[in-house]
């Protein structure tokens, strides 16, 4: 089940000489509910790549989105990506769960936070 996502973040850096992961501004992790070291799926809107890695908390307020190691080969700096986290839930939990979506501006600062409601409708939280 989709737990949460950070929508259309801009890749700021891609570092090949690093253990594979994605470094994400800690403000974005907190707003989305994605935890440090949590497995995430990345979708690159520019080139269609889809891959999985894990998160590392970046400097709070930095706007950092950096793909590291092998994941850096899947993106280019300035590509737009979606970062998605998933969770296992019981059917009862899934019925009540509303995935959180964090929208960011061009500097990867929080523009709005919403919850998905039925039929993909978004309800703004902040």
C-alpha positions as a Markdown table, in Angstrom:
| # | Residue | x | y | z |
|---|---|---|---|---|
| 1 | Unk | 0.0 | 0.0 | 0.0 |
| 2 | Unk | 1.3 | 3.5 | -0.8 |
| 3 | Unk | 2.4 | 5.1 | 2.4 |
| 4 | Unk | 3.6 | 8.5 | 1.2 |
| 5 | Unk | 5.4 | 10.3 | -1.6 |
| 6 | Unk | 7.4 | 13.4 | -2.4 |
| 7 | Unk | 6.1 | 14.6 | -5.7 |
| 8 | Unk | 8.3 | 16.2 | -8.5 |
| 9 | Unk | 11.4 | 16.9 | -6.5 |
| 10 | Unk | 14.5 | 18.1 | -8.4 |
| 11 | Unk | 17.7 | 16.1 | -8.4 |
| 12 | Unk | 20.4 | 18.5 | -7.1 |
| 13 | Unk | 23.3 | 16.1 | -7.1 |
| 14 | Unk | 24.3 | 12.6 | -8.3 |
| 15 | Unk | 27.4 | 11.1 | -6.6 |
| 16 | Unk | 28.8 | 7.9 | -8.1 |
| 17 | Unk | 31.5 | 7.4 | -5.4 |
| 18 | Unk | 29.2 | 6.7 | -2.6 |
| 19 | Unk | 27.2 | 3.7 | -1.2 |
| 20 | Unk | 23.8 | 3.5 | -3.1 |
| 21 | Unk | 21.0 | 5.6 | -1.5 |
| 22 | Unk | 19.1 | 8.8 | -1.9 |
| 23 | Unk | 20.0 | 11.8 | 0.4 |
| 24 | Unk | 16.8 | 13.8 | 1.1 |
| 25 | Unk | 16.4 | 17.1 | 3.0 |
| 26 | Unk | 15.2 | 16.0 | 6.5 |
| 27 | Unk | 12.3 | 18.5 | 6.3 |
| 28 | Unk | 10.9 | 16.6 | 3.3 |
| 29 | Unk | 11.4 | 13.2 | 5.1 |
| 30 | Unk | 9.5 | 14.6 | 8.2 |
| 31 | Unk | 6.7 | 16.1 | 6.1 |
| 32 | Unk | 6.2 | 12.9 | 4.2 |
| 33 | Unk | 6.6 | 10.5 | 7.1 |
| 34 | Unk | 9.4 | 8.7 | 5.2 |
| 35 | Unk | 12.1 | 7.4 | 7.7 |
| 36 | Unk | 15.8 | 7.5 | 7.3 |
| 37 | Unk | 17.0 | 4.2 | 5.9 |
| 38 | Unk | 13.5 | 3.3 | 4.7 |
| 39 | Unk | 13.3 | 1.6 | 1.3 |
| 40 | Unk | 11.8 | 3.8 | -1.4 |
| 41 | Unk | 10.9 | 3.6 | -5.0 |
| 42 | Unk | 12.2 | 6.4 | -7.3 |
| 43 | Unk | 10.5 | 7.3 | -10.6 |
| 44 | Unk | 12.4 | 9.7 | -12.9 |
| 45 | Unk | 9.8 | 11.7 | -14.8 |
| 46 | Unk | 12.4 | 12.8 | -17.3 |
| 47 | Unk | 13.7 | 9.4 | -18.5 |
| 48 | Unk | 11.1 | 6.9 | -17.2 |
| 49 | Unk | 13.6 | 5.1 | -14.9 |
| 50 | Unk | 12.1 | 3.3 | -11.9 |
| 51 | Unk | 14.4 | 1.8 | -9.2 |
| 52 | Unk | 14.6 | 1.2 | -5.5 |
| 53 | Unk | 17.1 | 2.4 | -2.9 |
| 54 | Unk | 17.0 | 3.7 | 0.7 |
| 55 | Unk | 16.9 | 7.1 | 2.2 |
| 56 | Unk | 19.6 | 9.1 | 4.1 |
| 57 | Unk | 18.6 | 12.2 | 6.0 |
| 58 | Unk | 20.2 | 15.3 | 4.4 |
| 59 | Unk | 20.7 | 18.7 | 6.0 |
| 60 | Unk | 17.5 | 20.2 | 7.2 |
| 61 | Unk | 16.3 | 23.1 | 5.0 |
| 62 | Unk | 18.9 | 22.4 | 2.3 |
| 63 | Unk | 16.6 | 21.2 | -0.5 |
| 64 | Unk | 19.0 | 18.3 | -1.0 |
| 65 | Unk | 17.9 | 15.5 | -3.3 |
| 66 | Unk | 21.1 | 13.5 | -4.1 |
| 67 | Unk | 21.2 | 10.1 | -5.7 |
| 68 | Unk | 24.2 | 8.1 | -4.6 |
| 69 | Unk | 26.2 | 5.2 | -5.9 |
| 70 | Unk | 24.6 | 3.0 | -8.6 |
| 71 | Unk | 21.4 | 5.0 | -8.3 |
| 72 | Unk | 23.3 | 8.1 | -9.5 |
| 73 | Unk | 23.5 | 6.4 | -13.0 |
| 74 | Unk | 19.7 | 6.3 | -13.3 |
| 75 | Unk | 19.2 | 10.1 | -13.1 |
| 76 | Unk | 20.7 | 13.4 | -14.3 |
| 77 | Unk | 21.0 | 16.6 | -12.2 |
| 78 | Unk | 17.8 | 18.7 | -12.7 |
| 79 | Unk | 15.6 | 15.6 | -13.4 |
| 80 | Unk | 12.3 | 15.6 | -11.7 |
| 81 | Unk | 11.6 | 12.5 | -9.6 |
| 82 | Unk | 8.9 | 11.1 | -7.4 |
| 83 | Unk | 10.0 | 9.4 | -4.2 |
| 84 | Unk | 7.5 | 6.8 | -2.9 |
| 85 | Unk | 7.4 | 4.7 | 0.3 |
| 86 | Unk | 5.1 | 1.7 | 0.8 |
| 87 | Unk | 3.9 | -0.1 | 3.9 |
| 88 | Unk | 2.3 | -3.4 | 4.7 |
| 89 | Unk | -1.1 | -3.1 | 6.2 |
| 90 | Unk | -4.0 | -5.2 | 7.3 |
| 91 | Unk | -7.1 | -4.8 | 5.2 |
| 92 | Unk | -8.7 | -2.8 | 8.0 |
| 93 | Unk | -5.7 | -0.5 | 8.3 |
| 94 | Unk | -5.7 | 0.0 | 4.5 |
| 95 | Unk | -9.3 | 1.1 | 4.5 |
| 96 | Unk | -8.5 | 3.9 | 6.9 |
| 97 | Unk | -5.1 | 4.9 | 5.5 |
| 98 | Unk | -4.8 | 8.0 | 3.4 |
| 99 | Unk | -1.4 | 8.3 | 1.7 |
| 100 | Unk | 0.5 | 11.6 | 2.3 |
| 101 | Unk | 1.8 | 13.6 | -0.7 |
| 102 | Unk | 4.4 | 16.3 | -0.3 |
| 103 | Unk | 4.5 | 18.8 | -3.2 |
| 104 | Unk | 7.7 | 20.8 | -3.5 |
| 105 | Unk | 8.7 | 24.0 | -5.3 |
| 106 | Unk | 11.7 | 24.3 | -7.7 |
| 107 | Unk | 14.1 | 24.6 | -4.7 |
| 108 | Unk | 12.7 | 21.4 | -3.1 |
| 109 | Unk | 11.0 | 23.3 | -0.4 |
| 110 | Unk | 7.6 | 22.2 | 0.8 |
| 111 | Unk | 4.9 | 23.8 | -1.2 |
| 112 | Unk | 2.0 | 21.8 | 0.2 |
| 113 | Unk | 1.2 | 18.6 | 2.0 |
| 114 | Unk | -2.0 | 16.6 | 1.1 |
| 115 | Unk | -3.7 | 13.3 | 1.8 |
| 116 | Unk | -5.2 | 11.2 | -0.9 |
| 117 | Unk | -8.8 | 10.6 | -0.4 |
| 118 | Unk | -11.1 | 8.2 | -2.5 |
| 119 | Unk | -10.7 | 8.3 | -6.2 |
| 120 | Unk | -7.3 | 10.2 | -6.1 |
| 121 | Unk | -8.9 | 13.4 | -4.7 |
| 122 | Unk | -6.3 | 15.4 | -2.7 |
| 123 | Unk | -7.1 | 17.1 | 0.6 |
| 124 | Unk | -4.6 | 19.8 | 1.6 |
| 125 | Unk | -3.1 | 19.5 | 5.0 |
| 126 | Unk | -0.8 | 22.6 | 5.1 |
